[in-house]
mmCIF file of the C-alpha atoms, coordinates in Angstrom:
data_MODEL
# 
_entry.id   MODEL 
# 
loop_
_atom_site.group_PDB 
_atom_site.id 
_atom_site.type_symbol 
_atom_site.label_atom_id 
_atom_site.label_alt_id 
_atom_site.label_comp_id 
_atom_site.label_asym_id 
_atom_site.label_entity_id 
_atom_site.label_seq_id 
_atom_site.pdbx_PDB_ins_code 
_atom_site.Cartn_x 
_atom_site.Cartn_y 
_atom_site.Cartn_z 
_atom_site.occupancy 
_atom_site.B_iso_or_equiv 
_atom_site.pdbx_formal_charge 
_atom_site.auth_seq_id 
_atom_site.auth_comp_id 
_atom_site.auth_asym_id 
_atom_site.auth_atom_id 
_atom_site.pdbx_PDB_model_num 
ATOM 1   C CA . UNK A 1 1   ? 0.000   0.000  0.000  1.00 0.00 ? 1   UNK A CA 1 
ATOM 2   C CA . UNK A 1 2   ? 1.430   3.387  -0.938 1.00 0.00 ? 2   UNK A CA 1 
ATOM 3   C CA . UNK A 1 3   ? 1.986   5.898  1.842  1.00 0.00 ? 3   UNK A CA 1 
ATOM 4   C CA . UNK A 1 4   ? 0.700   9.462  1.421  1.00 0.00 ? 4   UNK A CA 1 
ATOM 5   C CA . UNK A 1 5   ? 3.070   12.328 0.635  1.00 0.00 ? 5   UNK A CA 1 
ATOM 6   C CA . UNK A 1 6   ? 3.320   13.938 4.074  1.00 0.00 ? 6   UNK A CA 1 
ATOM 7   C CA . UNK A 1 7   ? 4.855   17.157 2.778  1.00 0.00 ? 7   UNK A CA 1 
ATOM 8   C CA . UNK A 1 8   ? 1.976   17.651 0.339  1.00 0.00 ? 8   UNK A CA 1 
ATOM 9   C CA . UNK A 1 9   ? -0.621  16.852 3.008  1.00 0.00 ? 9   UNK A CA 1 
ATOM 10  C CA . UNK A 1 10  ? 1.011   19.221 5.513  1.00 0.00 ? 10  UNK A CA 1 
ATOM 11  C CA . UNK A 1 11  ? 1.001   22.049 2.961  1.00 0.00 ? 11  UNK A CA 1 
ATOM 12  C CA . UNK A 1 12  ? -2.666  21.412 2.164  1.00 0.00 ? 12  UNK A CA 1 
ATOM 13  C CA . UNK A 1 13  ? -3.529  21.418 5.870  1.00 0.00 ? 13  UNK A CA 1 
ATOM 14  C CA . UNK A 1 14  ? -1.547  24.617 6.519  1.00 0.00 ? 14  UNK A CA 1 
ATOM 15  C CA . UNK A 1 15  ? -3.370  26.315 3.644  1.00 0.00 ? 15  UNK A CA 1 
ATOM 16  C CA . UNK A 1 16  ? -6.767  25.291 4.997  1.00 0.00 ? 16  UNK A CA 1 
ATOM 17  C CA . UNK A 1 17  ? -5.717  26.378 8.496  1.00 0.00 ? 17  UNK A CA 1 
ATOM 18  C CA . UNK A 1 18  ? -4.674  29.824 7.262  1.00 0.00 ? 18  UNK A CA 1 
ATOM 19  C CA . UNK A 1 19  ? -7.956  30.212 5.378  1.00 0.00 ? 19  UNK A CA 1 
ATOM 20  C CA . UNK A 1 20  ? -10.033 29.225 8.404  1.00 0.00 ? 20  UNK A CA 1 
ATOM 21  C CA . UNK A 1 21  ? -8.132  31.540 10.737 1.00 0.00 ? 21  UNK A CA 1 
ATOM 22  C CA . UNK A 1 22  ? -8.565  34.394 8.261  1.00 0.00 ? 22  UNK A CA 1 
ATOM 23  C CA . UNK A 1 23  ? -12.316 33.718 8.022  1.00 0.00 ? 23  UNK A CA 1 
ATOM 24  C CA . UNK A 1 24  ? -12.488 33.679 11.792 1.00 0.00 ? 24  UNK A CA 1 
ATOM 25  C CA . UNK A 1 25  ? -10.864 37.106 11.996 1.00 0.00 ? 25  UNK A CA 1 
ATOM 26  C CA . UNK A 1 26  ? -13.003 38.680 9.298  1.00 0.00 ? 26  UNK A CA 1 
ATOM 27  C CA . UNK A 1 27  ? -16.260 37.356 10.747 1.00 0.00 ? 27  UNK A CA 1 
ATOM 28  C CA . UNK A 1 28  ? -15.582 38.513 14.310 1.00 0.00 ? 28  UNK A CA 1 
ATOM 29  C CA . UNK A 1 29  ? -17.826 41.562 13.912 1.00 0.00 ? 29  UNK A CA 1 
ATOM 30  C CA . UNK A 1 30  ? -20.852 39.510 12.906 1.00 0.00 ? 30  UNK A CA 1 
ATOM 31  C CA . UNK A 1 31  ? -20.567 37.487 16.121 1.00 0.00 ? 31  UNK A CA 1 
ATOM 32  C CA . UNK A 1 32  ? -20.590 40.596 18.318 1.00 0.00 ? 32  UNK A CA 1 
ATOM 33  C CA . UNK A 1 33  ? -23.397 41.830 20.519 1.00 0.00 ? 33  UNK A CA 1 
ATOM 34  C CA . UNK A 1 34  ? -26.540 42.999 18.774 1.00 0.00 ? 34  UNK A CA 1 
ATOM 35  C CA . UNK A 1 35  ? -27.342 46.412 20.208 1.00 0.00 ? 35  UNK A CA 1 
ATOM 36  C CA . UNK A 1 36  ? -30.862 47.483 21.067 1.00 0.00 ? 36  UNK A CA 1 
ATOM 37  C CA . UNK A 1 37  ? -31.362 50.721 19.178 1.00 0.00 ? 37  UNK A CA 1 
ATOM 38  C CA . UNK A 1 38  ? -34.996 51.183 18.208 1.00 0.00 ? 38  UNK A CA 1 
ATOM 39  C CA . UNK A 1 39  ? -34.132 54.393 16.369 1.00 0.00 ? 39  UNK A CA 1 
ATOM 40  C CA . UNK A 1 40  ? -31.951 52.827 13.713 1.00 0.00 ? 40  UNK A CA 1 
ATOM 41  C CA . UNK A 1 41  ? -33.043 49.186 13.801 1.00 0.00 ? 41  UNK A CA 1 
ATOM 42  C CA . UNK A 1 42  ? -36.664 48.100 14.021 1.00 0.00 ? 42  UNK A CA 1 
ATOM 43  C CA . UNK A 1 43  ? -37.820 45.073 15.989 1.00 0.00 ? 43  UNK A CA 1 
ATOM 44  C CA . UNK A 1 44  ? -37.809 42.706 13.004 1.00 0.00 ? 44  UNK A CA 1 
ATOM 45  C CA . UNK A 1 45  ? -34.464 43.995 11.790 1.00 0.00 ? 45  UNK A CA 1 
ATOM 46  C CA . UNK A 1 46  ? -33.029 43.383 15.267 1.00 0.00 ? 46  UNK A CA 1 
ATOM 47  C CA . UNK A 1 47  ? -34.425 39.843 15.224 1.00 0.00 ? 47  UNK A CA 1 
ATOM 48  C CA . UNK A 1 48  ? -32.774 39.302 11.843 1.00 0.00 ? 48  UNK A CA 1 
ATOM 49  C CA . UNK A 1 49  ? -29.517 40.634 13.257 1.00 0.00 ? 49  UNK A CA 1 
ATOM 50  C CA . UNK A 1 50  ? -29.772 38.285 16.236 1.00 0.00 ? 50  UNK A CA 1 
ATOM 51  C CA . UNK A 1 51  ? -30.436 35.332 13.945 1.00 0.00 ? 51  UNK A CA 1 
ATOM 52  C CA . UNK A 1 52  ? -27.434 36.338 11.832 1.00 0.00 ? 52  UNK A CA 1 
ATOM 53  C CA . UNK A 1 53  ? -25.330 36.567 14.987 1.00 0.00 ? 53  UNK A CA 1 
ATOM 54  C CA . UNK A 1 54  ? -26.417 33.059 16.079 1.00 0.00 ? 54  UNK A CA 1 
ATOM 55  C CA . UNK A 1 55  ? -25.559 31.662 12.655 1.00 0.00 ? 55  UNK A CA 1 
ATOM 56  C CA . UNK A 1 56  ? -22.170 33.388 12.720 1.00 0.00 ? 56  UNK A CA 1 
ATOM 57  C CA . UNK A 1 57  ? -21.445 31.939 16.166 1.00 0.00 ? 57  UNK A CA 1 
ATOM 58  C CA . UNK A 1 58  ? -22.394 28.435 15.003 1.00 0.00 ? 58  UNK A CA 1 
ATOM 59  C CA . UNK A 1 59  ? -20.166 28.783 11.934 1.00 0.00 ? 59  UNK A CA 1 
ATOM 60  C CA . UNK A 1 60  ? -17.299 29.922 14.159 1.00 0.00 ? 60  UNK A CA 1 
ATOM 61  C CA . UNK A 1 61  ? -17.799 26.934 16.436 1.00 0.00 ? 61  UNK A CA 1 
ATOM 62  C CA . UNK A 1 62  ? -17.548 24.597 13.411 1.00 0.00 ? 62  UNK A CA 1 
ATOM 63  C CA . UNK A 1 63  ? -14.446 26.483 12.196 1.00 0.00 ? 63  UNK A CA 1 
ATOM 64  C CA . UNK A 1 64  ? -12.805 26.153 15.637 1.00 0.00 ? 64  UNK A CA 1 
ATOM 65  C CA . UNK A 1 65  ? -13.490 22.403 15.613 1.00 0.00 ? 65  UNK A CA 1 
ATOM 66  C CA . UNK A 1 66  ? -11.944 22.031 12.166 1.00 0.00 ? 66  UNK A CA 1 
ATOM 67  C CA . UNK A 1 67  ? -8.936  24.136 13.214 1.00 0.00 ? 67  UNK A CA 1 
ATOM 68  C CA . UNK A 1 68  ? -8.346  21.794 16.165 1.00 0.00 ? 68  UNK A CA 1 
ATOM 69  C CA . UNK A 1 69  ? -8.576  18.768 13.866 1.00 0.00 ? 69  UNK A CA 1 
ATOM 70  C CA . UNK A 1 70  ? -6.060  20.295 11.441 1.00 0.00 ? 70  UNK A CA 1 
ATOM 71  C CA . UNK A 1 71  ? -3.623  21.204 14.219 1.00 0.00 ? 71  UNK A CA 1 
ATOM 72  C CA . UNK A 1 72  ? -3.877  17.655 15.592 1.00 0.00 ? 72  UNK A CA 1 
ATOM 73  C CA . UNK A 1 73  ? -3.172  16.215 12.130 1.00 0.00 ? 73  UNK A CA 1 
ATOM 74  C CA . UNK A 1 74  ? -0.149  18.493 11.710 1.00 0.00 ? 74  UNK A CA 1 
ATOM 75  C CA . UNK A 1 75  ? 1.097   17.363 15.128 1.00 0.00 ? 75  UNK A CA 1 
ATOM 76  C CA . UNK A 1 76  ? 0.702   13.710 14.113 1.00 0.00 ? 76  UNK A CA 1 
ATOM 77  C CA . UNK A 1 77  ? 2.764   14.447 11.000 1.00 0.00 ? 77  UNK A CA 1 
ATOM 78  C CA . UNK A 1 78  ? 5.465   16.088 13.154 1.00 0.00 ? 78  UNK A CA 1 
ATOM 79  C CA . UNK A 1 79  ? 5.391   13.133 15.581 1.00 0.00 ? 79  UNK A CA 1 
ATOM 80  C CA . UNK A 1 80  ? 5.647   10.619 12.687 1.00 0.00 ? 80  UNK A CA 1 
ATOM 81  C CA . UNK A 1 81  ? 2.310   9.108  13.744 1.00 0.00 ? 81  UNK A CA 1 
ATOM 82  C CA . UNK A 1 82  ? 0.255   10.322 10.782 1.00 0.00 ? 82  UNK A CA 1 
ATOM 83  C CA . UNK A 1 83  ? -1.690  7.817  8.729  1.00 0.00 ? 83  UNK A CA 1 
ATOM 84  C CA . UNK A 1 84  ? -1.991  5.096  11.349 1.00 0.00 ? 84  UNK A CA 1 
ATOM 85  C CA . UNK A 1 85  ? -5.357  4.267  12.913 1.00 0.00 ? 85  UNK A CA 1 
ATOM 86  C CA . UNK A 1 86  ? -5.546  5.425  16.511 1.00 0.00 ? 86  UNK A CA 1 
ATOM 87  C CA . UNK A 1 87  ? -7.712  2.404  17.379 1.00 0.00 ? 87  UNK A CA 1 
ATOM 88  C CA . UNK A 1 88  ? -6.041  -0.601 15.760 1.00 0.00 ? 88  UNK A CA 1 
ATOM 89  C CA . UNK A 1 89  ? -2.679  0.826  14.644 1.00 0.00 ? 89  UNK A CA 1 
ATOM 90  C CA . UNK A 1 90  ? -3.102  -0.303 11.024 1.00 0.00 ? 90  UNK A CA 1 
ATOM 91  C CA . UNK A 1 91  ? -2.372  2.164  8.203  1.00 0.00 ? 91  UNK A CA 1 
ATOM 92  C CA . UNK A 1 92  ? -5.337  4.289  7.134  1.00 0.00 ? 92  UNK A CA 1 
ATOM 93  C CA . UNK A 1 93  ? -5.892  3.844  3.379  1.00 0.00 ? 93  UNK A CA 1 
ATOM 94  C CA . UNK A 1 94  ? -4.482  6.709  1.290  1.00 0.00 ? 94  UNK A CA 1 
ATOM 95  C CA . UNK A 1 95  ? -7.879  7.201  -0.366 1.00 0.00 ? 95  UNK A CA 1 
ATOM 96  C CA . UNK A 1 96  ? -9.501  7.855  3.011  1.00 0.00 ? 96  UNK A CA 1 
ATOM 97  C CA . UNK A 1 97  ? -6.769  10.344 3.922  1.00 0.00 ? 97  UNK A CA 1 
ATOM 98  C CA . UNK A 1 98  ? -7.180  12.030 0.536  1.00 0.00 ? 98  UNK A CA 1 
ATOM 99  C CA . UNK A 1 99  ? -10.866 12.646 1.270  1.00 0.00 ? 99  UNK A CA 1 
ATOM 100 C CA . UNK A 1 100 ? -10.166 14.035 4.748  1.00 0.00 ? 100 UNK A CA 1 
ATOM 101 C CA . UNK A 1 101 ? -6.519  14.332 5.811  1.00 0.00 ? 101 UNK A CA 1 
ATOM 102 C CA . UNK A 1 102 ? -7.555  14.843 9.446  1.00 0.00 ? 102 UNK A CA 1 
ATOM 103 C CA . UNK A 1 103 ? -9.134  11.398 9.983  1.00 0.00 ? 103 UNK A CA 1 
ATOM 104 C CA . UNK A 1 104 ? -7.662  9.374  12.817 1.00 0.00 ? 104 UNK A CA 1 
ATOM 105 C CA . UNK A 1 105 ? -9.205  5.951  12.241 1.00 0.00 ? 105 UNK A CA 1 
ATOM 106 C CA . UNK A 1 106 ? -9.530  3.401  9.476  1.00 0.00 ? 106 UNK A CA 1 
ATOM 107 C CA . UNK A 1 107 ? -12.978 2.694  8.034  1.00 0.00 ? 107 UNK A CA 1 
ATOM 108 C CA . UNK A 1 108 ? -13.390 -0.480 10.096 1.00 0.00 ? 108 UNK A CA 1 
ATOM 109 C CA . UNK A 1 109 ? -12.692 1.242  13.415 1.00 0.00 ? 109 UNK A CA 1 
ATOM 110 C CA . UNK A 1 110 ? -14.741 4.315  12.467 1.00 0.00 ? 110 UNK A CA 1 
ATOM 111 C CA . UNK A 1 111 ? -17.780 2.160  11.675 1.00 0.00 ? 111 UNK A CA 1 
ATOM 112 C CA . UNK A 1 112 ? -17.359 0.182  14.903 1.00 0.00 ? 112 UNK A CA 1 
ATOM 113 C CA . UNK A 1 113 ? -17.804 3.336  16.989 1.00 0.00 ? 113 UNK A CA 1 
# 
């Protein structure tokens, strides 16, 4: 079984990490407090703003989770533990890693969970 190109995977992960961190910075304002100002924002507009804020917070939570997964994958690469199933220790197929380079288990162990 061919082993994945760790340098290529690390570069891909670093690129995704940079993009996610940039998105996190640029969306910080949309996650801020919605101010109650009846003069400039009507009741329905404020409700829309609050819904937008909730959606932005949920998106940020998903981004933070993905960032943690990417950092963990990069650490596994640095520790020379990348590509091995954390459950059984067998190599994770390259095709599975190509789909999501942050996976930590083989298909068999993932489906057994």
